[in-house]
PDB file of C-alpha atoms and ligand atoms in Angstrom:
ATOM      1  CA  MET A  29       0.000   0.000   0.000  1.00  0.00           C
ATOM      2  CA  GLU A  30       1.196   3.527  -0.723  1.00  0.00           C
ATOM      3  CA  PHE A  31       1.290   6.455   1.637  1.00  0.00           C
ATOM      4  CA  GLN A  32      -1.751   8.634   0.942  1.00  0.00           C
ATOM      5  CA  ALA A  33      -1.365  12.403   0.859  1.00  0.00           C
ATOM      6  CA  GLU A  34      -4.657  12.745   2.803  1.00  0.00           C
ATOM      7  CA  GLN A  35      -2.940  11.351   5.884  1.00  0.00           C
ATOM      8  CA  LEU A  36      -0.684  14.352   5.880  1.00  0.00           C
ATOM      9  CA  ARG A  37      -3.316  16.835   4.681  1.00  0.00           C
ATOM     10  CA  ASN A  38      -5.647  15.932   7.558  1.00  0.00           C
ATOM     11  CA  ALA A  39      -2.963  15.564  10.201  1.00  0.00           C
ATOM     12  CA  ARG A  40      -3.342  17.557  13.392  1.00  0.00           C
ATOM     13  CA  HIS A  41       0.187  16.894  14.624  1.00  0.00           C
ATOM     14  CA  VAL A  42       3.153  15.785  12.482  1.00  0.00           C
ATOM     15  CA  VAL A  43       6.529  14.758  13.867  1.00  0.00           C
ATOM     16  CA  VAL A  44       9.512  15.137  11.567  1.00  0.00           C
ATOM     17  CA  PHE A  45      12.365  12.894  12.698  1.00  0.00           C
ATOM     18  CA  SER A  46      15.594  13.528  10.819  1.00  0.00           C
ATOM     19  CA  GLY A  47      19.056  12.051  10.509  1.00  0.00           C
ATOM     20  CA  ALA A  48      22.254  12.914   8.707  1.00  0.00           C
ATOM     21  CA  GLY A  49      20.769  12.063   5.269  1.00  0.00           C
ATOM     22  CA  ILE A  50      18.651  15.216   5.313  1.00  0.00           C
ATOM     23  CA  SER A  51      21.796  17.357   5.241  1.00  0.00           C
ATOM     24  CA  ALA A  52      23.661  15.193   2.701  1.00  0.00           C
ATOM     25  CA  GLU A  53      22.688  17.407  -0.194  1.00  0.00           C
ATOM     26  CA  SER A  54      23.960  20.447   1.670  1.00  0.00           C
ATOM     27  CA  GLY A  55      27.376  18.780   1.476  1.00  0.00           C
ATOM     28  CA  ILE A  56      27.492  17.513   5.068  1.00  0.00           C
ATOM     29  CA  PRO A  57      28.780  13.919   5.195  1.00  0.00           C
ATOM     30  CA  THR A  58      26.550  11.273   6.792  1.00  0.00           C
ATOM     31  CA  PHE A  59      27.938   8.744   9.263  1.00  0.00           C
ATOM     32  CA  ARG A  60      27.306   5.340   7.730  1.00  0.00           C
ATOM     33  CA  ASP A  61      27.090   5.702   3.940  1.00  0.00           C
ATOM     34  CA  ALA A  62      29.690   3.532   2.206  1.00  0.00           C
ATOM     35  CA  LEU A  63      32.775   5.515   1.075  1.00  0.00           C
ATOM     36  CA  THR A  64      31.519   8.960   2.109  1.00  0.00           C
ATOM     37  CA  GLY A  65      30.204   8.246   5.640  1.00  0.00           C
ATOM     38  CA  LEU A  66      32.262   9.745   8.464  1.00  0.00           C
ATOM     39  CA  TRP A  67      32.519   6.390  10.249  1.00  0.00           C
ATOM     40  CA  GLU A  68      33.999   4.849   7.066  1.00  0.00           C
ATOM     41  CA  ASN A  69      36.956   7.192   7.372  1.00  0.00           C
ATOM     42  CA  PHE A  70      37.199   7.931  11.092  1.00  0.00           C
ATOM     43  CA  ASP A  71      37.035   5.746  14.177  1.00  0.00           C
ATOM     44  CA  PRO A  72      34.085   6.694  16.424  1.00  0.00           C
ATOM     45  CA  ALA A  73      35.919   5.400  19.502  1.00  0.00           C
ATOM     46  CA  ALA A  74      38.820   7.780  18.801  1.00  0.00           C
ATOM     47  CA  LEU A  75      36.615  10.830  18.233  1.00  0.00           C
ATOM     48  CA  ALA A  76      33.123  10.521  19.654  1.00  0.00           C
ATOM     49  CA  THR A  77      33.531   9.384  23.242  1.00  0.00           C
ATOM     50  CA  ALA A  78      34.424  11.142  26.496  1.00  0.00           C
ATOM     51  CA  GLN A  79      37.432   8.835  26.794  1.00  0.00           C
ATOM     52  CA  ALA A  80      38.669   9.967  23.373  1.00  0.00           C
ATOM     53  CA  PHE A  81      38.500  13.584  24.544  1.00  0.00           C
ATOM     54  CA  ARG A  82      40.406  12.741  27.733  1.00  0.00           C
ATOM     55  CA  ASN A  83      43.060  10.912  25.689  1.00  0.00           C
ATOM     56  CA  ASP A  84      43.547  13.517  23.001  1.00  0.00           C
ATOM     57  CA  PRO A  85      41.455  16.677  23.373  1.00  0.00           C
ATOM     58  CA  ALA A  86      43.189  18.487  20.490  1.00  0.00           C
ATOM     59  CA  LEU A  87      42.422  15.670  18.051  1.00  0.00           C
ATOM     60  CA  VAL A  88      38.749  15.590  19.043  1.00  0.00           C
ATOM     61  CA  TRP A  89      38.302  19.372  19.209  1.00  0.00           C
ATOM     62  CA  GLY A  90      40.002  19.812  15.815  1.00  0.00           C
ATOM     63  CA  TRP A  91      37.761  17.199  14.224  1.00  0.00           C
ATOM     64  CA  TYR A  92      34.589  18.856  15.532  1.00  0.00           C
ATOM     65  CA  GLU A  93      35.864  22.278  14.481  1.00  0.00           C
ATOM     66  CA  TRP A  94      36.338  20.873  10.973  1.00  0.00           C
ATOM     67  CA  ARG A  95      32.736  19.631  11.016  1.00  0.00           C
ATOM     68  CA  ARG A  96      31.498  22.960  12.392  1.00  0.00           C
ATOM     69  CA  ALA A  97      33.339  24.779   9.595  1.00  0.00           C
ATOM     70  CA  LYS A  98      31.652  22.546   7.021  1.00  0.00           C
ATOM     71  CA  VAL A  99      28.239  23.418   8.438  1.00  0.00           C
ATOM     72  CA  LEU A 100      29.056  27.138   8.581  1.00  0.00           C
ATOM     73  CA  GLY A 101      29.899  27.000   4.876  1.00  0.00           C
ATOM     74  CA  ALA A 102      26.759  25.010   3.972  1.00  0.00           C
ATOM     75  CA  GLN A 103      23.242  26.133   3.144  1.00  0.00           C
ATOM     76  CA  PRO A 104      19.900  24.508   3.953  1.00  0.00           C
ATOM     77  CA  ASN A 105      18.667  22.390   1.037  1.00  0.00           C
ATOM     78  CA  LEU A 106      15.183  21.851  -0.380  1.00  0.00           C
ATOM     79  CA  ALA A 107      14.397  19.166   2.205  1.00  0.00           C
ATOM     80  CA  HIS A 108      15.036  21.543   5.127  1.00  0.00           C
ATOM     81  CA  LEU A 109      12.967  24.221   3.389  1.00  0.00           C
ATOM     82  CA  ALA A 110      10.114  21.756   2.724  1.00  0.00           C
ATOM     83  CA  ILE A 111       9.857  21.035   6.451  1.00  0.00           C
ATOM     84  CA  ALA A 112       9.588  24.734   7.230  1.00  0.00           C
ATOM     85  CA  GLU A 113       6.882  24.925   4.536  1.00  0.00           C
ATOM     86  CA  LEU A 114       5.042  21.911   5.992  1.00  0.00           C
ATOM     87  CA  ALA A 115       4.881  23.707   9.327  1.00  0.00           C
ATOM     88  CA  ARG A 116       2.910  26.498   7.629  1.00  0.00           C
ATOM     89  CA  HIS A 117       0.135  24.043   6.688  1.00  0.00           C
ATOM     90  CA  VAL A 118      -0.162  21.585   9.576  1.00  0.00           C
ATOM     91  CA  PRO A 119      -1.590  22.806  12.911  1.00  0.00           C
ATOM     92  CA  ARG A 120       1.324  21.359  14.868  1.00  0.00           C
ATOM     93  CA  VAL A 121       4.733  20.170  13.651  1.00  0.00           C
ATOM     94  CA  THR A 122       7.404  18.929  16.058  1.00  0.00           C
ATOM     95  CA  VAL A 123      10.866  18.598  14.567  1.00  0.00           C
ATOM     96  CA  VAL A 124      13.045  16.009  16.304  1.00  0.00           C
ATOM     97  CA  THR A 125      16.548  15.704  14.926  1.00  0.00           C
ATOM     98  CA  GLN A 126      19.664  13.633  15.439  1.00  0.00           C
ATOM     99  CA  ASN A 127      21.551  16.245  13.423  1.00  0.00           C
ATOM    100  CA  VAL A 128      24.084  18.434  15.171  1.00  0.00           C
ATOM    101  CA  ASP A 129      23.942  21.116  12.472  1.00  0.00           C
ATOM    102  CA  ASP A 130      21.601  24.130  12.448  1.00  0.00           C
ATOM    103  CA  LEU A 131      20.341  23.834   8.869  1.00  0.00           C
ATOM    104  CA  LEU A 132      16.738  23.153   9.932  1.00  0.00           C
ATOM    105  CA  GLU A 133      16.695  26.348  11.982  1.00  0.00           C
ATOM    106  CA  ARG A 134      18.323  28.297   9.160  1.00  0.00           C
ATOM    107  CA  ALA A 135      15.572  27.018   6.843  1.00  0.00           C
ATOM    108  CA  GLY A 136      12.987  28.538   9.195  1.00  0.00           C
ATOM    109  CA  CYS A 137      12.040  25.624  11.486  1.00  0.00           C
ATOM    110  CA  HIS A 138      11.319  26.590  15.093  1.00  0.00           C
ATOM    111  CA  ASP A 139      11.874  24.798  18.396  1.00  0.00           C
ATOM    112  CA  VAL A 140      13.888  21.964  16.900  1.00  0.00           C
ATOM    113  CA  LEU A 141      14.556  19.202  19.447  1.00  0.00           C
ATOM    114  CA  HIS A 142      18.223  18.210  19.105  1.00  0.00           C
ATOM    115  CA  LEU A 143      18.543  14.704  20.539  1.00  0.00           C
ATOM    116  CA  HIS A 144      22.301  14.555  19.877  1.00  0.00           C
ATOM    117  CA  GLY A 145      23.187  18.111  20.823  1.00  0.00           C
ATOM    118  CA  SER A 146      24.591  20.795  18.612  1.00  0.00           C
ATOM    119  CA  LEU A 147      27.976  21.776  17.195  1.00  0.00           C
ATOM    120  CA  ASP A 148      27.234  25.368  18.190  1.00  0.00           C
ATOM    121  CA  LEU A 149      26.823  24.765  21.910  1.00  0.00           C
ATOM    122  CA  PRO A 150      30.162  23.698  23.381  1.00  0.00           C
ATOM    123  CA  ARG A 151      30.523  23.561  27.130  1.00  0.00           C
ATOM    124  CA  CYS A 152      33.183  22.993  29.747  1.00  0.00           C
ATOM    125  CA  PHE A 153      34.185  19.338  30.104  1.00  0.00           C
ATOM    126  CA  ALA A 154      34.748  19.925  33.832  1.00  0.00           C
ATOM    127  CA  CYS A 155      31.949  22.218  35.033  1.00  0.00           C
ATOM    128  CA  ALA A 156      29.514  22.105  32.061  1.00  0.00           C
ATOM    129  CA  ARG A 157      29.340  25.898  31.764  1.00  0.00           C
ATOM    130  CA  PRO A 158      28.324  26.883  28.211  1.00  0.00           C
ATOM    131  CA  TYR A 159      31.148  28.408  26.194  1.00  0.00           C
ATOM    132  CA  ALA A 160      30.530  31.232  23.680  1.00  0.00           C
ATOM    133  CA  LEU A 161      32.395  30.473  20.454  1.00  0.00           C
ATOM    134  CA  GLY A 162      34.429  33.286  18.997  1.00  0.00           C
ATOM    135  CA  ALA A 163      36.375  33.351  15.738  1.00  0.00           C
ATOM    136  CA  GLU A 164      35.285  31.289  12.750  1.00  0.00           C
ATOM    137  CA  PRO A 165      37.175  28.003  12.397  1.00  0.00           C
ATOM    138  CA  LEU A 166      39.298  27.024   9.420  1.00  0.00           C
ATOM    139  CA  ASP A 167      38.061  24.490   6.920  1.00  0.00           C
ATOM    140  CA  GLU A 168      40.474  21.627   6.458  1.00  0.00           C
ATOM    141  CA  PRO A 169      39.767  19.256   3.584  1.00  0.00           C
ATOM    142  CA  GLN A 170      41.349  16.244   5.251  1.00  0.00           C
ATOM    143  CA  GLY A 171      39.101  16.056   8.279  1.00  0.00           C
ATOM    144  CA  GLY A 172      40.668  18.577  10.539  1.00  0.00           C
ATOM    145  CA  ARG A 173      43.925  19.204  12.242  1.00  0.00           C
ATOM    146  CA  ARG A 174      44.698  19.100  15.922  1.00  0.00           C
ATOM    147  CA  ILE A 175      43.450  22.207  17.687  1.00  0.00           C
ATOM    148  CA  GLU A 176      43.775  22.751  21.431  1.00  0.00           C
ATOM    149  CA  PRO A 177      40.301  23.282  22.864  1.00  0.00           C
ATOM    150  CA  PRO A 178      39.632  26.663  24.430  1.00  0.00           C
ATOM    151  CA  ARG A 179      39.491  26.980  28.221  1.00  0.00           C
ATOM    152  CA  CYS A 180      36.432  27.586  30.365  1.00  0.00           C
ATOM    153  CA  ARG A 181      36.291  31.207  31.528  1.00  0.00           C
ATOM    154  CA  ARG A 182      35.105  30.127  34.973  1.00  0.00           C
ATOM    155  CA  CYS A 183      37.155  27.056  35.958  1.00  0.00           C
ATOM    156  CA  ASN A 184      39.810  26.867  33.220  1.00  0.00           C
ATOM    157  CA  GLY A 185      38.605  23.373  32.265  1.00  0.00           C
ATOM    158  CA  LYS A 186      38.850  22.234  28.667  1.00  0.00           C
ATOM    159  CA  VAL A 187      35.889  23.068  26.459  1.00  0.00           C
ATOM    160  CA  ARG A 188      34.230  20.099  24.746  1.00  0.00           C
ATOM    161  CA  PRO A 189      31.865  19.971  21.752  1.00  0.00           C
ATOM    162  CA  GLY A 190      28.180  20.243  22.660  1.00  0.00           C
ATOM    163  CA  VAL A 191      27.249  16.935  21.065  1.00  0.00           C
ATOM    164  CA  VAL A 192      26.165  13.654  22.611  1.00  0.00           C
ATOM    165  CA  TRP A 193      28.948  11.096  22.481  1.00  0.00           C
ATOM    166  CA  PHE A 194      28.630   7.324  22.488  1.00  0.00           C
ATOM    167  CA  GLY A 195      27.884   6.146  26.013  1.00  0.00           C
ATOM    168  CA  GLU A 196      26.296   9.464  27.077  1.00  0.00           C
ATOM    169  CA  SER A 197      22.638  10.146  27.816  1.00  0.00           C
ATOM    170  CA  LEU A 198      20.496  12.268  25.566  1.00  0.00           C
ATOM    171  CA  PRO A 199      19.459  15.715  26.805  1.00  0.00           C
ATOM    172  CA  ASP A 200      16.559  15.016  29.158  1.00  0.00           C
ATOM    173  CA  ASP A 201      14.226  17.783  28.131  1.00  0.00           C
ATOM    174  CA  ALA A 202      14.577  17.178  24.363  1.00  0.00           C
ATOM    175  CA  TRP A 203      14.110  13.428  24.841  1.00  0.00           C
ATOM    176  CA  ARG A 204      10.982  13.804  27.005  1.00  0.00           C
ATOM    177  CA  LYS A 205       9.417  16.243  24.532  1.00  0.00           C
ATOM    178  CA  ALA A 206      10.303  13.982  21.582  1.00  0.00           C
ATOM    179  CA  VAL A 207       8.719  10.921  23.200  1.00  0.00           C
ATOM    180  CA  SER A 208       5.610  12.834  24.106  1.00  0.00           C
ATOM    181  CA  ALA A 209       5.297  14.238  20.545  1.00  0.00           C
ATOM    182  CA  ALA A 210       5.794  10.733  19.079  1.00  0.00           C
ATOM    183  CA  LYS A 211       2.973   9.422  21.270  1.00  0.00           C
ATOM    184  CA  ASP A 212       0.675  12.256  20.227  1.00  0.00           C
ATOM    185  CA  CYS A 213       1.267  12.651  16.476  1.00  0.00           C
ATOM    186  CA  ASP A 214      -0.909  11.336  13.622  1.00  0.00           C
ATOM    187  CA  VAL A 215       1.942  11.187  11.097  1.00  0.00           C
ATOM    188  CA  LEU A 216       5.681  10.812  11.581  1.00  0.00           C
ATOM    189  CA  LEU A 217       8.080  11.480   8.710  1.00  0.00           C
ATOM    190  CA  SER A 218      11.420   9.762   9.286  1.00  0.00           C
ATOM    191  CA  ILE A 219      13.963  11.359   6.972  1.00  0.00           C
ATOM    192  CA  GLY A 220      17.495  10.301   6.088  1.00  0.00           C
ATOM    193  CA  THR A 221      18.345   8.154   9.073  1.00  0.00           C
ATOM    194  CA  SER A 222      19.753   4.645   9.313  1.00  0.00           C
ATOM    195  CA  GLY A 223      17.729   4.138  12.512  1.00  0.00           C
ATOM    196  CA  LEU A 224      20.649   2.331  14.091  1.00  0.00           C
ATOM    197  CA  VAL A 225      21.453   4.544  17.050  1.00  0.00           C
ATOM    198  CA  GLN A 226      19.481   4.035  20.243  1.00  0.00           C
ATOM    199  CA  PRO A 227      17.516   5.425  21.936  1.00  0.00           C
ATOM    200  CA  ALA A 228      16.795   7.965  19.149  1.00  0.00           C
ATOM    201  CA  ALA A 229      15.751   5.162  16.791  1.00  0.00           C
ATOM    202  CA  GLU A 230      12.830   4.398  19.125  1.00  0.00           C
ATOM    203  CA  ILE A 231      11.030   7.617  18.160  1.00  0.00           C
ATOM    204  CA  PRO A 232       9.420   6.274  14.931  1.00  0.00           C
ATOM    205  CA  ARG A 233       8.583   2.999  16.717  1.00  0.00           C
ATOM    206  CA  ILE A 234       6.879   4.852  19.564  1.00  0.00           C
ATOM    207  CA  ALA A 235       4.793   6.787  17.012  1.00  0.00           C
ATOM    208  CA  LEU A 236       3.802   3.539  15.258  1.00  0.00           C
ATOM    209  CA  GLN A 237       2.879   1.870  18.528  1.00  0.00           C
ATOM    210  CA  HIS A 238       0.656   4.838  19.376  1.00  0.00           C
ATOM    211  CA  GLY A 239      -1.298   4.668  16.138  1.00  0.00           C
ATOM    212  CA  ALA A 240       0.531   7.136  13.863  1.00  0.00           C
ATOM    213  CA  GLN A 241       1.282   6.592  10.187  1.00  0.00           C
ATOM    214  CA  VAL A 242       5.048   6.471   9.673  1.00  0.00           C
ATOM    215  CA  LEU A 243       6.660   7.370   6.352  1.00  0.00           C
ATOM    216  CA  HIS A 244      10.376   6.725   5.839  1.00  0.00           C
ATOM    217  CA  ILE A 245      12.136   8.878   3.266  1.00  0.00           C
ATOM    218  CA  ASN A 246      15.576   7.552   2.435  1.00  0.00           C
ATOM    219  CA  VAL A 247      17.747   6.931  -0.617  1.00  0.00           C
ATOM    220  CA  GLN A 248      17.437   3.242   0.318  1.00  0.00           C
ATOM    221  CA  PRO A 249      13.957   1.678   0.402  1.00  0.00           C
ATOM    222  CA  GLU A 250      13.250   0.919   4.081  1.00  0.00           C
ATOM    223  CA  PRO A 251      11.676  -2.337   5.260  1.00  0.00           C
ATOM    224  CA  VAL A 252       8.148  -1.709   6.527  1.00  0.00           C
ATOM    225  CA  ALA A 253       5.665  -3.782   8.518  1.00  0.00           C
ATOM    226  CA  GLY A 254       1.910  -3.537   8.923  1.00  0.00           C
ATOM    227  CA  ASP A 255      -0.433  -1.150   7.158  1.00  0.00           C
ATOM    228  CA  ARG A 256       0.649   2.113   8.796  1.00  0.00           C
ATOM    229  CA  GLU A 257       4.322   2.125   7.850  1.00  0.00           C
ATOM    230  CA  PHE A 258       5.482   3.276   4.409  1.00  0.00           C
ATOM    231  CA  SER A 259       8.699   3.931   2.529  1.00  0.00           C
ATOM    232  CA  LEU A 260       9.402   6.479  -0.189  1.00  0.00           C
ATOM    233  CA  ALA A 261      12.804   5.905  -1.756  1.00  0.00           C
ATOM    234  CA  GLY A 262      14.752   8.867  -3.074  1.00  0.00           C
ATOM    235  CA  LYS A 263      16.809  11.855  -2.040  1.00  0.00           C
ATOM    236  CA  ALA A 264      15.168  13.869   0.716  1.00  0.00           C
ATOM    237  CA  ALA A 265      15.714  17.121  -1.211  1.00  0.00           C
ATOM    238  CA  GLU A 266      13.679  15.682  -4.100  1.00  0.00           C
ATOM    239  CA  VAL A 267      11.051  13.524  -2.374  1.00  0.00           C
ATOM    240  CA  LEU A 268      10.096  15.883   0.445  1.00  0.00           C
ATOM    241  CA  PRO A 269       9.400  19.067  -1.562  1.00  0.00           C
ATOM    242  CA  ARG A 270       7.305  16.971  -3.978  1.00  0.00           C
ATOM    243  CA  LEU A 271       5.337  15.428  -1.112  1.00  0.00           C
ATOM    244  CA  VAL A 272       4.645  18.806   0.502  1.00  0.00           C
ATOM    245  CA  GLU A 273       3.714  20.396  -2.842  1.00  0.00           C
ATOM    246  CA  GLU A 274       1.365  17.536  -3.785  1.00  0.00           C
ATOM    247  CA  THR A 275      -0.252  17.532  -0.371  1.00  0.00           C
ATOM    248  CA  PHE A 276      -0.713  21.288  -0.066  1.00  0.00           C
ATOM    249  CA  PRO A 277      -0.855  22.593  -3.638  1.00  0.00           C
ATOM    250  CA  GLY A 278      -0.867  26.305  -4.331  1.00  0.00           C
TER     251      GLY A 278
HETATM  252  P1  OAD B  21      23.574   7.631   9.240  1.00  0.00           P
HETATM  253  O1  OAD B  21      24.799   8.049   8.504  1.00  0.00           O
HETATM  254  O2  OAD B  21      23.650   6.433  10.107  1.00  0.00           O
HETATM  255  O3  OAD B  21      22.413   7.382   8.191  1.00  0.00           O
HETATM  256  C1  OAD B  21      22.147   8.291   7.162  1.00  0.00           C
HETATM  257  C2  OAD B  21      20.979   7.750   6.358  1.00  0.00           C
HETATM  258  O4  OAD B  21      20.633   8.725   5.392  1.00  0.00           O
HETATM  259  C3  OAD B  21      21.253   6.435   5.628  1.00  0.00           C
HETATM  260  O5  OAD B  21      20.180   5.536   5.886  1.00  0.00           O
HETATM  261  C4  OAD B  21      21.289   6.849   4.150  1.00  0.00           C
HETATM  262  O6  OAD B  21      20.751   5.832   3.306  1.00  0.00           O
HETATM  263  C5  OAD B  21      20.398   8.073   4.159  1.00  0.00           C
HETATM  264  N1  OAD B  21      20.698   9.082   3.116  1.00  0.00           N
HETATM  265  C6  OAD B  21      21.908   9.453   2.614  1.00  0.00           C
HETATM  266  N2  OAD B  21      21.763  10.454   1.737  1.00  0.00           N
HETATM  267  C7  OAD B  21      20.442  10.752   1.683  1.00  0.00           C
HETATM  268  C8  OAD B  21      19.656  11.683   0.948  1.00  0.00           C
HETATM  269  N3  OAD B  21      20.207  12.554   0.113  1.00  0.00           N
HETATM  270  N4  OAD B  21      18.311  11.685   1.149  1.00  0.00           N
HETATM  271  C9  OAD B  21      17.719  10.794   1.994  1.00  0.00           C
HETATM  272  N5  OAD B  21      18.417   9.889   2.705  1.00  0.00           N
HETATM  273  C10 OAD B  21      19.757   9.856   2.560  1.00  0.00           C
HETATM  274  O7  OAD B  21      23.066   8.920  10.045  1.00  0.00           O
HETATM  275  P2  OAD B  21      22.048   8.992  11.278  1.00  0.00           P
HETATM  276  O8  OAD B  21      20.934   8.027  11.108  1.00  0.00           O
HETATM  277  O9  OAD B  21      21.724  10.418  11.477  1.00  0.00           O
HETATM  278  O10 OAD B  21      25.235  10.225  16.529  1.00  0.00           O
HETATM  279  O11 OAD B  21      22.982   8.498  12.429  1.00  0.00           O
HETATM  280  C11 OAD B  21      22.520   8.499  13.730  1.00  0.00           C
HETATM  281  C12 OAD B  21      23.587   8.948  14.674  1.00  0.00           C
HETATM  282  O12 OAD B  21      24.770   8.164  14.488  1.00  0.00           O
HETATM  283  C13 OAD B  21      24.080  10.362  14.460  1.00  0.00           C
HETATM  284  O13 OAD B  21      23.261  11.318  15.052  1.00  0.00           O
HETATM  285  C14 OAD B  21      25.419  10.316  15.110  1.00  0.00           C
HETATM  286  C15 OAD B  21      25.948   9.015  14.564  1.00  0.00           C
HETATM  287  O14 OAD B  21      26.913   8.384  15.325  1.00  0.00           O
HETATM  288  C16 OAD B  21      25.901  11.021  17.342  1.00  0.00           C
HETATM  289  O15 OAD B  21      26.679  11.861  16.932  1.00  0.00           O
HETATM  290  C17 OAD B  21      25.605  10.757  18.779  1.00  0.00           C
END
């Protein structure tokens, strides 16, 4: 069975759940795509854990600064813009993202729930005080160079990236709001995610269990079960604008 546009047209509350694939066409690498995925070329244990930061803070900080520079140089694509457009038609849209970039916000989406934190919100590794970033970072084509992290202005601790690392808990408030939106929505659009990282990957499942229609948009067709789960294969920046345009013409 195919996803019917009426589901979306009549929806009272839509949850958009996004992963790295939504930003792929803005030139931001995903994590798990063969050849181009970040985890094909870098070791998560050496870069995305608290232990990695303790072992080699300059390596980790430099790598995240490289990623932050990539995002600063990127623009929202048609998929980000389509979500902002969707929010103009549906009474309530909750955007839940695993992305650490700000391209959804720059496209005009409001109150985005960042389950995995944000590249723009570093904080002290020791006392957790937020750190205001200053000068723009350099873009390095090879994945970054070592850069000593700045120091906390209160306790002189090392400043860490504001992202969730493997083994860390998700931000409480964002997680609670995401679960409650998933339980409440009529339609959930899951866009550009491999659905492999827990607990974030539970969000579409929670929506399904609570009676929502779930539509996966991914370059790969996604396996679906039951009569409320659907898959639309294609690039998010092509599929999503078409879906929004067909559902809310004019
Ligand atoms: P992944 O890299 O695991 O998955 C990206 C997904 O996007 C894949 O399923 C691709 O098929 C799909 N994709 C690629 N290009 C696309 C396009 N143009 N349009 C639509 N889909 C496309 O990224 P995430 O699912 O976001 O965690 O990964 C989840 C988490 O794992 C990340 O948030 C990150 C990572 O480790 C943390 O940093 C904590």
